PDB file of C-alpha atoms and ligand atoms in Angstrom:
ATOM      1  CA  UNK A   1      92.693  82.260-147.773  1.00  0.00           C
ATOM      2  CA  UNK A   2      92.076  84.629-144.866  1.00  0.00           C
ATOM      3  CA  UNK A   3      93.992  87.895-144.561  1.00  0.00           C
ATOM      4  CA  UNK A   4      96.320  88.727-141.681  1.00  0.00           C
ATOM      5  CA  UNK A   5      99.798  87.498-140.929  1.00  0.00           C
ATOM      6  CA  UNK A   6     100.552  83.900-141.780  1.00  0.00           C
ATOM      7  CA  UNK A   7     102.056  81.581-139.213  1.00  0.00           C
ATOM      8  CA  UNK A   8     104.940  79.152-139.582  1.00  0.00           C
ATOM      9  CA  UNK A   9     106.252  76.465-137.266  1.00  0.00           C
ATOM     10  CA  UNK A  10     109.903  75.526-137.848  1.00  0.00           C
ATOM     11  CA  UNK A  11     111.098  72.476-135.930  1.00  0.00           C
ATOM     12  CA  UNK A  12     114.717  72.473-134.760  1.00  0.00           C
ATOM     13  CA  UNK A  13     115.049  76.193-135.334  1.00  0.00           C
ATOM     14  CA  UNK A  14     117.573  77.305-132.712  1.00  0.00           C
ATOM     15  CA  UNK A  15     120.602  76.519-134.872  1.00  0.00           C
ATOM     16  CA  UNK A  16     121.886  76.191-138.418  1.00  0.00           C
ATOM     17  CA  UNK A  17     119.392  75.814-141.269  1.00  0.00           C
ATOM     18  CA  UNK A  18     116.271  75.974-139.076  1.00  0.00           C
ATOM     19  CA  UNK A  19     117.414  79.234-137.508  1.00  0.00           C
ATOM     20  CA  UNK A  20     118.053  80.726-140.968  1.00  0.00           C
ATOM     21  CA  UNK A  21     114.580  79.607-142.100  1.00  0.00           C
ATOM     22  CA  UNK A  22     112.969  81.124-138.995  1.00  0.00           C
ATOM     23  CA  UNK A  23     114.795  84.411-139.580  1.00  0.00           C
ATOM     24  CA  UNK A  24     113.708  84.548-143.230  1.00  0.00           C
ATOM     25  CA  UNK A  25     110.032  83.990-142.369  1.00  0.00           C
ATOM     26  CA  UNK A  26     110.207  86.466-139.468  1.00  0.00           C
ATOM     27  CA  UNK A  27     111.687  89.107-141.777  1.00  0.00           C
ATOM     28  CA  UNK A  28     108.851  88.435-144.225  1.00  0.00           C
ATOM     29  CA  UNK A  29     106.259  89.246-141.533  1.00  0.00           C
ATOM     30  CA  UNK A  30     105.149  85.776-140.486  1.00  0.00           C
ATOM     31  CA  UNK A  31     104.281  84.796-136.930  1.00  0.00           C
ATOM     32  CA  UNK A  32     106.999  82.275-136.159  1.00  0.00           C
ATOM     33  CA  UNK A  33     107.069  79.294-133.819  1.00  0.00           C
ATOM     34  CA  UNK A  34     110.588  78.278-132.861  1.00  0.00           C
ATOM     35  CA  UNK A  35     111.368  74.842-131.482  1.00  0.00           C
ATOM     36  CA  UNK A  36     114.079  72.684-130.015  1.00  0.00           C
ATOM     37  CA  UNK A  37     114.374  70.160-127.195  1.00  0.00           C
ATOM     38  CA  UNK A  38     116.217  72.667-125.008  1.00  0.00           C
ATOM     39  CA  UNK A  39     114.968  74.859-122.153  1.00  0.00           C
ATOM     40  CA  UNK A  40     114.074  78.350-123.344  1.00  0.00           C
ATOM     41  CA  UNK A  41     116.793  79.914-121.142  1.00  0.00           C
ATOM     42  CA  UNK A  42     119.455  78.030-123.098  1.00  0.00           C
ATOM     43  CA  UNK A  43     118.330  79.238-126.517  1.00  0.00           C
ATOM     44  CA  UNK A  44     117.706  82.920-125.715  1.00  0.00           C
ATOM     45  CA  UNK A  45     120.398  84.088-128.136  1.00  0.00           C
ATOM     46  CA  UNK A  46     118.743  82.296-131.079  1.00  0.00           C
ATOM     47  CA  UNK A  47     115.287  83.590-130.125  1.00  0.00           C
ATOM     48  CA  UNK A  48     116.648  87.144-129.940  1.00  0.00           C
ATOM     49  CA  UNK A  49     118.266  86.773-133.363  1.00  0.00           C
ATOM     50  CA  UNK A  50     114.890  85.898-134.876  1.00  0.00           C
ATOM     51  CA  UNK A  51     113.117  88.660-132.967  1.00  0.00           C
ATOM     52  CA  UNK A  52     115.671  91.257-134.106  1.00  0.00           C
ATOM     53  CA  UNK A  53     114.090  91.808-137.525  1.00  0.00           C
ATOM     54  CA  UNK A  54     110.638  90.333-136.964  1.00  0.00           C
ATOM     55  CA  UNK A  55     107.380  91.982-137.912  1.00  0.00           C
ATOM     56  CA  UNK A  56     105.125  89.279-136.462  1.00  0.00           C
ATOM     57  CA  UNK A  57     105.010  87.400-133.162  1.00  0.00           C
ATOM     58  CA  UNK A  58     107.853  85.069-132.249  1.00  0.00           C
ATOM     59  CA  UNK A  59     107.193  82.280-129.744  1.00  0.00           C
ATOM     60  CA  UNK A  60     109.361  79.437-128.527  1.00  0.00           C
ATOM     61  CA  UNK A  61     107.978  75.921-128.024  1.00  0.00           C
ATOM     62  CA  UNK A  62     110.163  73.433-126.219  1.00  0.00           C
ATOM     63  CA  UNK A  63     109.420  69.901-127.448  1.00  0.00           C
ATOM     64  CA  UNK A  64     111.680  66.887-127.695  1.00  0.00           C
ATOM     65  CA  UNK A  65     110.856  65.308-131.039  1.00  0.00           C
ATOM     66  CA  UNK A  66     112.790  62.177-130.082  1.00  0.00           C
ATOM     67  CA  UNK A  67     110.106  61.636-127.438  1.00  0.00           C
ATOM     68  CA  UNK A  68     107.194  61.647-129.901  1.00  0.00           C
ATOM     69  CA  UNK A  69     106.054  65.152-128.925  1.00  0.00           C
ATOM     70  CA  UNK A  70     105.458  66.337-132.519  1.00  0.00           C
ATOM     71  CA  UNK A  71     101.653  66.247-132.616  1.00  0.00           C
ATOM     72  CA  UNK A  72     101.420  67.936-129.224  1.00  0.00           C
ATOM     73  CA  UNK A  73     103.869  70.613-130.429  1.00  0.00           C
ATOM     74  CA  UNK A  74     101.545  71.495-133.309  1.00  0.00           C
ATOM     75  CA  UNK A  75      98.515  71.626-130.967  1.00  0.00           C
ATOM     76  CA  UNK A  76     100.342  74.079-128.712  1.00  0.00           C
ATOM     77  CA  UNK A  77     101.331  76.153-131.746  1.00  0.00           C
ATOM     78  CA  UNK A  78      97.710  76.296-133.001  1.00  0.00           C
ATOM     79  CA  UNK A  79      96.523  77.237-129.509  1.00  0.00           C
ATOM     80  CA  UNK A  80      98.991  80.131-129.483  1.00  0.00           C
ATOM     81  CA  UNK A  81      98.505  81.451-133.046  1.00  0.00           C
ATOM     82  CA  UNK A  82      95.002  80.214-133.850  1.00  0.00           C
ATOM     83  CA  UNK A  83      96.123  78.353-136.984  1.00  0.00           C
ATOM     84  CA  UNK A  84      99.064  76.796-138.782  1.00  0.00           C
ATOM     85  CA  UNK A  85      99.733  77.970-142.329  1.00  0.00           C
ATOM     86  CA  UNK A  86     103.239  76.642-142.916  1.00  0.00           C
ATOM     87  CA  UNK A  87     104.945  73.669-141.290  1.00  0.00           C
ATOM     88  CA  UNK A  88     108.695  73.257-141.790  1.00  0.00           C
ATOM     89  CA  UNK A  89     110.017  69.892-140.594  1.00  0.00           C
ATOM     90  CA  UNK A  90     113.666  70.751-140.163  1.00  0.00           C
ATOM     91  CA  UNK A  91     114.896  69.055-136.971  1.00  0.00           C
ATOM     92  CA  UNK A  92     117.428  66.365-137.670  1.00  0.00           C
ATOM     93  CA  UNK A  93     120.472  64.660-136.199  1.00  0.00           C
ATOM     94  CA  UNK A  94     123.300  62.612-137.660  1.00  0.00           C
ATOM     95  CA  UNK A  95     125.115  59.499-136.497  1.00  0.00           C
ATOM     96  CA  UNK A  96     128.257  58.384-138.315  1.00  0.00           C
ATOM     97  CA  UNK A  97     129.114  54.711-137.857  1.00  0.00           C
ATOM     98  CA  UNK A  98     129.603  51.519-139.843  1.00  0.00           C
ATOM     99  CA  UNK A  99     126.178  49.844-139.946  1.00  0.00           C
ATOM    100  CA  UNK A 100     127.320  46.741-138.077  1.00  0.00           C
ATOM    101  CA  UNK A 101     128.579  48.912-135.199  1.00  0.00           C
ATOM    102  CA  UNK A 102     125.507  51.160-135.066  1.00  0.00           C
ATOM    103  CA  UNK A 103     123.458  50.754-131.876  1.00  0.00           C
ATOM    104  CA  UNK A 104     119.713  50.222-132.291  1.00  0.00           C
ATOM    105  CA  UNK A 105     119.096  53.212-129.977  1.00  0.00           C
ATOM    106  CA  UNK A 106     121.132  55.459-132.316  1.00  0.00           C
ATOM    107  CA  UNK A 107     119.251  54.150-135.361  1.00  0.00           C
ATOM    108  CA  UNK A 108     115.951  54.877-133.606  1.00  0.00           C
ATOM    109  CA  UNK A 109     117.075  58.306-132.369  1.00  0.00           C
ATOM    110  CA  UNK A 110     117.979  59.473-135.889  1.00  0.00           C
ATOM    111  CA  UNK A 111     114.797  58.013-137.380  1.00  0.00           C
ATOM    112  CA  UNK A 112     112.480  59.407-134.715  1.00  0.00           C
ATOM    113  CA  UNK A 113     113.702  62.990-135.132  1.00  0.00           C
ATOM    114  CA  UNK A 114     114.066  63.001-138.952  1.00  0.00           C
ATOM    115  CA  UNK A 115     111.104  60.845-139.949  1.00  0.00           C
ATOM    116  CA  UNK A 116     108.677  59.904-137.169  1.00  0.00           C
ATOM    117  CA  UNK A 117     108.484  63.513-135.972  1.00  0.00           C
ATOM    118  CA  UNK A 118     107.522  64.718-139.465  1.00  0.00           C
ATOM    119  CA  UNK A 119     104.726  62.139-139.536  1.00  0.00           C
ATOM    120  CA  UNK A 120     103.524  63.410-136.163  1.00  0.00           C
ATOM    121  CA  UNK A 121     103.651  67.132-136.961  1.00  0.00           C
ATOM    122  CA  UNK A 122     101.947  66.556-140.332  1.00  0.00           C
ATOM    123  CA  UNK A 123      99.228  64.583-138.554  1.00  0.00           C
ATOM    124  CA  UNK A 124      98.766  67.496-136.171  1.00  0.00           C
ATOM    125  CA  UNK A 125      98.750  70.207-138.847  1.00  0.00           C
ATOM    126  CA  UNK A 126      96.621  68.756-141.656  1.00  0.00           C
ATOM    127  CA  UNK A 127      93.174  69.020-140.011  1.00  0.00           C
ATOM    128  CA  UNK A 128      93.634  72.794-139.543  1.00  0.00           C
ATOM    129  CA  UNK A 129      95.081  73.275-143.051  1.00  0.00           C
ATOM    130  CA  UNK A 130      92.272  71.216-144.615  1.00  0.00           C
ATOM    131  CA  UNK A 131      89.617  73.167-142.697  1.00  0.00           C
ATOM    132  CA  UNK A 132      90.936  76.400-144.223  1.00  0.00           C
ATOM    133  CA  UNK A 133      91.784  74.966-147.660  1.00  0.00           C
ATOM    134  CA  UNK A 134      95.359  76.251-147.597  1.00  0.00           C
ATOM    135  CA  UNK A 135      98.636  74.986-146.263  1.00  0.00           C
ATOM    136  CA  UNK A 136     102.299  74.370-146.897  1.00  0.00           C
ATOM    137  CA  UNK A 137     104.425  71.509-145.600  1.00  0.00           C
ATOM    138  CA  UNK A 138     108.143  71.801-146.260  1.00  0.00           C
ATOM    139  CA  UNK A 139     110.358  68.907-145.227  1.00  0.00           C
ATOM    140  CA  UNK A 140     114.074  69.523-144.957  1.00  0.00           C
ATOM    141  CA  UNK A 141     115.463  66.252-146.250  1.00  0.00           C
ATOM    142  CA  UNK A 142     118.994  66.081-147.697  1.00  0.00           C
ATOM    143  CA  UNK A 143     121.015  65.071-150.719  1.00  0.00           C
ATOM    144  CA  UNK A 144     121.167  61.935-148.580  1.00  0.00           C
ATOM    145  CA  UNK A 145     117.440  61.556-149.250  1.00  0.00           C
ATOM    146  CA  UNK A 146     118.378  60.968-152.892  1.00  0.00           C
ATOM    147  CA  UNK A 147     121.759  59.227-152.744  1.00  0.00           C
ATOM    148  CA  UNK A 148     123.784  57.406-150.095  1.00  0.00           C
ATOM    149  CA  UNK A 149     127.184  57.750-148.430  1.00  0.00           C
ATOM    150  CA  UNK A 150     128.870  55.086-146.315  1.00  0.00           C
ATOM    151  CA  UNK A 151     128.592  55.125-142.497  1.00  0.00           C
ATOM    152  CA  UNK A 152     125.288  57.035-142.502  1.00  0.00           C
ATOM    153  CA  UNK A 153     122.751  54.205-142.723  1.00  0.00           C
ATOM    154  CA  UNK A 154     120.277  55.623-140.200  1.00  0.00           C
ATOM    155  CA  UNK A 155     120.349  59.138-141.648  1.00  0.00           C
ATOM    156  CA  UNK A 156     120.204  58.055-145.298  1.00  0.00           C
ATOM    157  CA  UNK A 157     117.337  55.653-144.560  1.00  0.00           C
ATOM    158  CA  UNK A 158     115.370  58.253-142.591  1.00  0.00           C
ATOM    159  CA  UNK A 159     115.853  60.931-145.270  1.00  0.00           C
ATOM    160  CA  UNK A 160     114.824  58.543-148.069  1.00  0.00           C
ATOM    161  CA  UNK A 161     111.777  57.757-145.938  1.00  0.00           C
ATOM    162  CA  UNK A 162     111.032  61.458-145.553  1.00  0.00           C
ATOM    163  CA  UNK A 163     110.866  61.796-149.347  1.00  0.00           C
ATOM    164  CA  UNK A 164     108.393  58.900-149.437  1.00  0.00           C
ATOM    165  CA  UNK A 165     106.265  60.629-146.816  1.00  0.00           C
ATOM    166  CA  UNK A 166     106.466  63.895-148.760  1.00  0.00           C
ATOM    167  CA  UNK A 167     105.175  62.296-151.967  1.00  0.00           C
ATOM    168  CA  UNK A 168     102.417  60.316-150.269  1.00  0.00           C
ATOM    169  CA  UNK A 169     100.979  63.215-148.276  1.00  0.00           C
ATOM    170  CA  UNK A 170     101.205  65.512-151.315  1.00  0.00           C
ATOM    171  CA  UNK A 171      98.924  63.129-153.222  1.00  0.00           C
ATOM    172  CA  UNK A 172      96.483  62.854-150.328  1.00  0.00           C
ATOM    173  CA  UNK A 173      95.954  66.630-149.970  1.00  0.00           C
ATOM    174  CA  UNK A 174      96.505  67.808-153.538  1.00  0.00           C
ATOM    175  CA  UNK A 175      92.903  68.972-154.011  1.00  0.00           C
ATOM    176  CA  UNK A 176      92.787  70.867-150.726  1.00  0.00           C
ATOM    177  CA  UNK A 177      95.099  73.787-151.397  1.00  0.00           C
ATOM    178  CA  UNK A 178      97.957  72.173-149.492  1.00  0.00           C
ATOM    179  CA  UNK A 179     101.368  71.501-150.977  1.00  0.00           C
ATOM    180  CA  UNK A 180     103.985  69.164-149.545  1.00  0.00           C
ATOM    181  CA  UNK A 181     107.589  69.339-150.707  1.00  0.00           C
ATOM    182  CA  UNK A 182     111.100  68.444-149.637  1.00  0.00           C
ATOM    183  CA  UNK A 183     114.293  70.459-149.910  1.00  0.00           C
ATOM    184  CA  UNK A 184     117.472  68.400-150.293  1.00  0.00           C
ATOM    185  CA  UNK A 185     120.560  70.402-149.313  1.00  0.00           C
ATOM    186  CA  UNK A 186     124.094  69.218-149.901  1.00  0.00           C
ATOM    187  CA  UNK A 187     126.666  70.027-147.210  1.00  0.00           C
ATOM    188  CA  UNK A 188     125.879  73.166-145.220  1.00  0.00           C
ATOM    189  CA  UNK A 189     128.498  74.164-142.641  1.00  0.00           C
ATOM    190  CA  UNK A 190     126.327  74.110-139.491  1.00  0.00           C
ATOM    191  CA  UNK A 191     126.915  72.641-136.002  1.00  0.00           C
ATOM    192  CA  UNK A 192     125.453  69.329-137.289  1.00  0.00           C
ATOM    193  CA  UNK A 193     128.247  69.074-139.859  1.00  0.00           C
ATOM    194  CA  UNK A 194     130.956  70.445-137.569  1.00  0.00           C
ATOM    195  CA  UNK A 195     130.118  67.729-135.038  1.00  0.00           C
ATOM    196  CA  UNK A 196     130.652  65.062-137.710  1.00  0.00           C
ATOM    197  CA  UNK A 197     134.193  66.110-138.482  1.00  0.00           C
ATOM    198  CA  UNK A 198     135.810  64.113-135.662  1.00  0.00           C
ATOM    199  CA  UNK A 199     133.662  60.989-136.261  1.00  0.00           C
ATOM    200  CA  UNK A 200     134.267  61.065-140.006  1.00  0.00           C
ATOM    201  CA  UNK A 201     138.003  61.578-139.470  1.00  0.00           C
ATOM    202  CA  UNK A 202     138.018  58.476-137.263  1.00  0.00           C
ATOM    203  CA  UNK A 203     135.857  56.365-139.592  1.00  0.00           C
ATOM    204  CA  UNK A 204     138.010  57.215-142.637  1.00  0.00           C
ATOM    205  CA  UNK A 205     141.318  57.505-140.751  1.00  0.00           C
ATOM    206  CA  UNK A 206     142.107  61.001-142.076  1.00  0.00           C
ATOM    207  CA  UNK A 207     142.352  64.533-140.609  1.00  0.00           C
ATOM    208  CA  UNK A 208     139.339  66.815-140.061  1.00  0.00           C
ATOM    209  CA  UNK A 209     140.591  69.191-142.769  1.00  0.00           C
ATOM    210  CA  UNK A 210     140.791  66.228-145.159  1.00  0.00           C
ATOM    211  CA  UNK A 211     137.230  65.283-144.190  1.00  0.00           C
ATOM    212  CA  UNK A 212     136.066  68.754-145.305  1.00  0.00           C
ATOM    213  CA  UNK A 213     137.895  68.679-148.623  1.00  0.00           C
ATOM    214  CA  UNK A 214     137.985  64.981-149.541  1.00  0.00           C
ATOM    215  CA  UNK A 215     134.660  63.753-148.139  1.00  0.00           C
ATOM    216  CA  UNK A 216     132.276  66.671-147.790  1.00  0.00           C
ATOM    217  CA  UNK A 217     133.175  68.895-150.712  1.00  0.00           C
ATOM    218  CA  UNK A 218     134.243  66.027-152.963  1.00  0.00           C
ATOM    219  CA  UNK A 219     130.695  65.205-154.163  1.00  0.00           C
ATOM    220  CA  UNK A 220     129.712  68.895-154.523  1.00  0.00           C
ATOM    221  CA  UNK A 221     130.960  69.999-157.961  1.00  0.00           C
ATOM    222  CA  UNK A 222     130.920  73.657-156.850  1.00  0.00           C
ATOM    223  CA  UNK A 223     133.450  72.723-154.116  1.00  0.00           C
ATOM    224  CA  UNK A 224     131.620  75.081-151.778  1.00  0.00           C
ATOM    225  CA  UNK A 225     129.381  74.588-148.797  1.00  0.00           C
ATOM    226  CA  UNK A 226     125.745  75.613-149.277  1.00  0.00           C
ATOM    227  CA  UNK A 227     124.733  78.620-147.124  1.00  0.00           C
ATOM    228  CA  UNK A 228     121.798  78.163-144.694  1.00  0.00           C
ATOM    229  CA  UNK A 229     120.215  81.280-146.218  1.00  0.00           C
ATOM    230  CA  UNK A 230     119.949  79.535-149.610  1.00  0.00           C
ATOM    231  CA  UNK A 231     117.784  76.840-148.062  1.00  0.00           C
ATOM    232  CA  UNK A 232     115.748  79.475-146.195  1.00  0.00           C
ATOM    233  CA  UNK A 233     115.095  81.402-149.385  1.00  0.00           C
ATOM    234  CA  UNK A 234     113.746  78.268-151.109  1.00  0.00           C
ATOM    235  CA  UNK A 235     111.494  77.501-148.133  1.00  0.00           C
ATOM    236  CA  UNK A 236     110.064  81.017-148.275  1.00  0.00           C
ATOM    237  CA  UNK A 237     109.421  80.626-151.989  1.00  0.00           C
ATOM    238  CA  UNK A 238     107.662  77.261-151.529  1.00  0.00           C
ATOM    239  CA  UNK A 239     105.426  78.884-148.901  1.00  0.00           C
ATOM    240  CA  UNK A 240     104.206  81.503-151.378  1.00  0.00           C
ATOM    241  CA  UNK A 241     101.105  81.417-153.561  1.00  0.00           C
ATOM    242  CA  UNK A 242     103.249  81.312-156.719  1.00  0.00           C
ATOM    243  CA  UNK A 243     104.454  77.842-155.647  1.00  0.00           C
ATOM    244  CA  UNK A 244     100.934  76.414-155.442  1.00  0.00           C
ATOM    245  CA  UNK A 245     101.544  73.913-158.285  1.00  0.00           C
ATOM    246  CA  UNK A 246     104.826  72.667-156.867  1.00  0.00           C
ATOM    247  CA  UNK A 247     103.920  69.640-154.797  1.00  0.00           C
ATOM    248  CA  UNK A 248     105.166  66.140-154.081  1.00  0.00           C
ATOM    249  CA  UNK A 249     108.638  67.004-155.257  1.00  0.00           C
ATOM    250  CA  UNK A 250     112.141  67.345-153.888  1.00  0.00           C
ATOM    251  CA  UNK A 251     114.346  70.298-154.708  1.00  0.00           C
ATOM    252  CA  UNK A 252     118.074  69.719-154.468  1.00  0.00           C
ATOM    253  CA  UNK A 253     120.311  72.599-153.329  1.00  0.00           C
ATOM    254  CA  UNK A 254     123.515  70.634-153.492  1.00  0.00           C
ATOM    255  CA  UNK A 255     126.007  72.394-155.757  1.00  0.00           C
ATOM    256  CA  UNK A 256     125.387  69.765-158.440  1.00  0.00           C
ATOM    257  CA  UNK A 257     126.044  66.720-156.236  1.00  0.00           C
ATOM    258  CA  UNK A 258     123.059  64.650-157.393  1.00  0.00           C
ATOM    259  CA  UNK A 259     123.542  65.596-161.061  1.00  0.00           C
ATOM    260  CA  UNK A 260     126.319  63.027-161.279  1.00  0.00           C
TER     261      UNK A 260
HETATM  262  P1  NAD B   1     121.898  71.785-136.435  1.00  0.00           P
HETATM  263  O1  NAD B   1     122.506  70.726-135.579  1.00  0.00           O
HETATM  264  O2  NAD B   1     122.618  73.060-136.622  1.00  0.00           O
HETATM  265  O3  NAD B   1     120.437  72.123-135.877  1.00  0.00           O
HETATM  266  C1  NAD B   1     119.542  71.100-135.535  1.00  0.00           C
HETATM  267  C2  NAD B   1     118.335  71.680-134.822  1.00  0.00           C
HETATM  268  O4  NAD B   1     117.481  70.583-134.462  1.00  0.00           O
HETATM  269  C3  NAD B   1     118.684  72.414-133.532  1.00  0.00           C
HETATM  270  O5  NAD B   1     117.833  73.526-133.379  1.00  0.00           O
HETATM  271  C4  NAD B   1     118.375  71.366-132.463  1.00  0.00           C
HETATM  272  O6  NAD B   1     118.042  71.947-131.212  1.00  0.00           O
HETATM  273  C5  NAD B   1     117.195  70.674-133.082  1.00  0.00           C
HETATM  274  N1  NAD B   1     116.982  69.340-132.514  1.00  0.00           N
HETATM  275  C6  NAD B   1     117.883  68.333-132.375  1.00  0.00           C
HETATM  276  N2  NAD B   1     117.318  67.300-131.733  1.00  0.00           N
HETATM  277  C7  NAD B   1     116.045  67.653-131.460  1.00  0.00           C
HETATM  278  C8  NAD B   1     114.959  67.025-130.793  1.00  0.00           C
HETATM  279  N3  NAD B   1     115.093  65.814-130.255  1.00  0.00           N
HETATM  280  N4  NAD B   1     113.784  67.686-130.692  1.00  0.00           N
HETATM  281  C9  NAD B   1     113.646  68.929-131.203  1.00  0.00           C
HETATM  282  N5  NAD B   1     114.642  69.591-131.839  1.00  0.00           N
HETATM  283  C10 NAD B   1     115.827  68.949-131.967  1.00  0.00           C
HETATM  284  O7  NAD B   1     121.582  71.072-137.825  1.00  0.00           O
HETATM  285  P2  NAD B   1     121.442  71.643-139.326  1.00  0.00           P
HETATM  286  O8  NAD B   1     122.685  71.301-140.060  1.00  0.00           O
HETATM  287  O9  NAD B   1     120.942  73.035-139.334  1.00  0.00           O
HETATM  288  O10 NAD B   1     120.333  70.639-139.887  1.00  0.00           O
HETATM  289  C11 NAD B   1     118.975  70.997-140.006  1.00  0.00           C
HETATM  290  C12 NAD B   1     118.282  70.027-140.941  1.00  0.00           C
HETATM  291  O11 NAD B   1     118.894  70.087-142.229  1.00  0.00           O
HETATM  292  C13 NAD B   1     118.391  68.560-140.496  1.00  0.00           C
HETATM  293  O12 NAD B   1     117.181  67.882-140.779  1.00  0.00           O
HETATM  294  C14 NAD B   1     119.503  68.027-141.350  1.00  0.00           C
HETATM  295  O13 NAD B   1     119.403  66.638-141.545  1.00  0.00           O
HETATM  296  C15 NAD B   1     119.262  68.788-142.633  1.00  0.00           C
HETATM  297  N6  NAD B   1     120.436  68.863-143.507  1.00  0.00           N
HETATM  298  C16 NAD B   1     121.595  69.419-143.058  1.00  0.00           C
HETATM  299  C17 NAD B   1     122.681  69.452-143.917  1.00  0.00           C
HETATM  300  C18 NAD B   1     123.993  70.037-143.489  1.00  0.00           C
HETATM  301  O14 NAD B   1     124.967  69.843-144.230  1.00  0.00           O
HETATM  302  N7  NAD B   1     124.086  70.753-142.400  1.00  0.00           N
HETATM  303  C19 NAD B   1     122.579  68.938-145.198  1.00  0.00           C
HETATM  304  C20 NAD B   1     121.375  68.391-145.615  1.00  0.00           C
HETATM  305  C21 NAD B   1     120.301  68.360-144.749  1.00  0.00           C
END
C-alpha cells in the first residue's frame, strides 16, 4: 500500500468505546475522522481529548446514522482525507423492553444505527479500498451478537445481523487486501450501559446496584467490566498488517461470558 499516514473513520466516536478507539488510532499517528449525530459545539471536549495526543489530522463529521447518512458520511471523509484505510462501525444504541411492548420505531432506531448504518458505510468505503487493494473494516458488535439476553430483542437481532454482514462482506473482498471483522465486547461501563441501569431495574424489579452485580456482571466470569481501551487495542491490532489473515471472524472480549 501507499506510504503516508493512514486514515480511520470511527462512527459514534464522541463517547465510550468509540472515543477510546479514536484516541488509540490518533496516538498511533492515524488521521482520524470522528462522528456523532451532535453539533460540533456540543462535542468539543471529546474532540479535544482525541487531539491531545494526536500525530495526524483530527476532523469531526456530524452525521445522524439513524437518518441513513452513512454513505454520505464516508464520501465526506474521503473528500477530506483523500482515502479511507480503516472503517470502524461503532455507533450503537440500546433499548430495553419486553418484545411485546417494544415500539416499531424503537426497533427500527436500534437496527438503523447498529446494522443499516454499517451496510451504508461499508458500501461507501469499499470502492476506495478495492481501488487501492488494502482496507480494514472493523464492526463493533457485542457479546449480544453471539448470545441473547431478555428484553433486548432489537439490539440482539441487530448485532447478530452485524455478524452476518461481517462474514458476508469478508468473503466478497477476501482477495482484495481487505479484511472485515467484528469485535464482541461484554459489558463495558460507558454512558450506553449507565443509561440502561434504570430501565433494567424497572424491567427486573430490582435496584440499579443489583442490576450491575446480578444482571451485568453475572454472565461475565471475571466479574469485571471490560475497559474501553481493551476494545480499542484490539481494533488497532486488527488494522495492522500482521492481522491480514484474520477476516470474517468475531473476537469476543467478554471476560469469558460466551465460553459458557
Ligand atoms: P456510548 O453511548 O457511550 O456511545 C455511543 C456513540 O454513538 C456516541 O458517540 C453517540 O454520539 C453515537 N451515536 C448514537 N446515535 C447516533 C446516531 N444516530 N448517529 C451517529 N452517532 C450516534 O456507547 P458505547 O457503550 O461506547 O457503545 C459503542 C458501541 O459498542 C455500540 O455499538 C455498542 O452496541 C457496542 N457495545 C457496547 C457495550 C457496552 O457494554 N458498553 C458492549 C458491547 C458492545
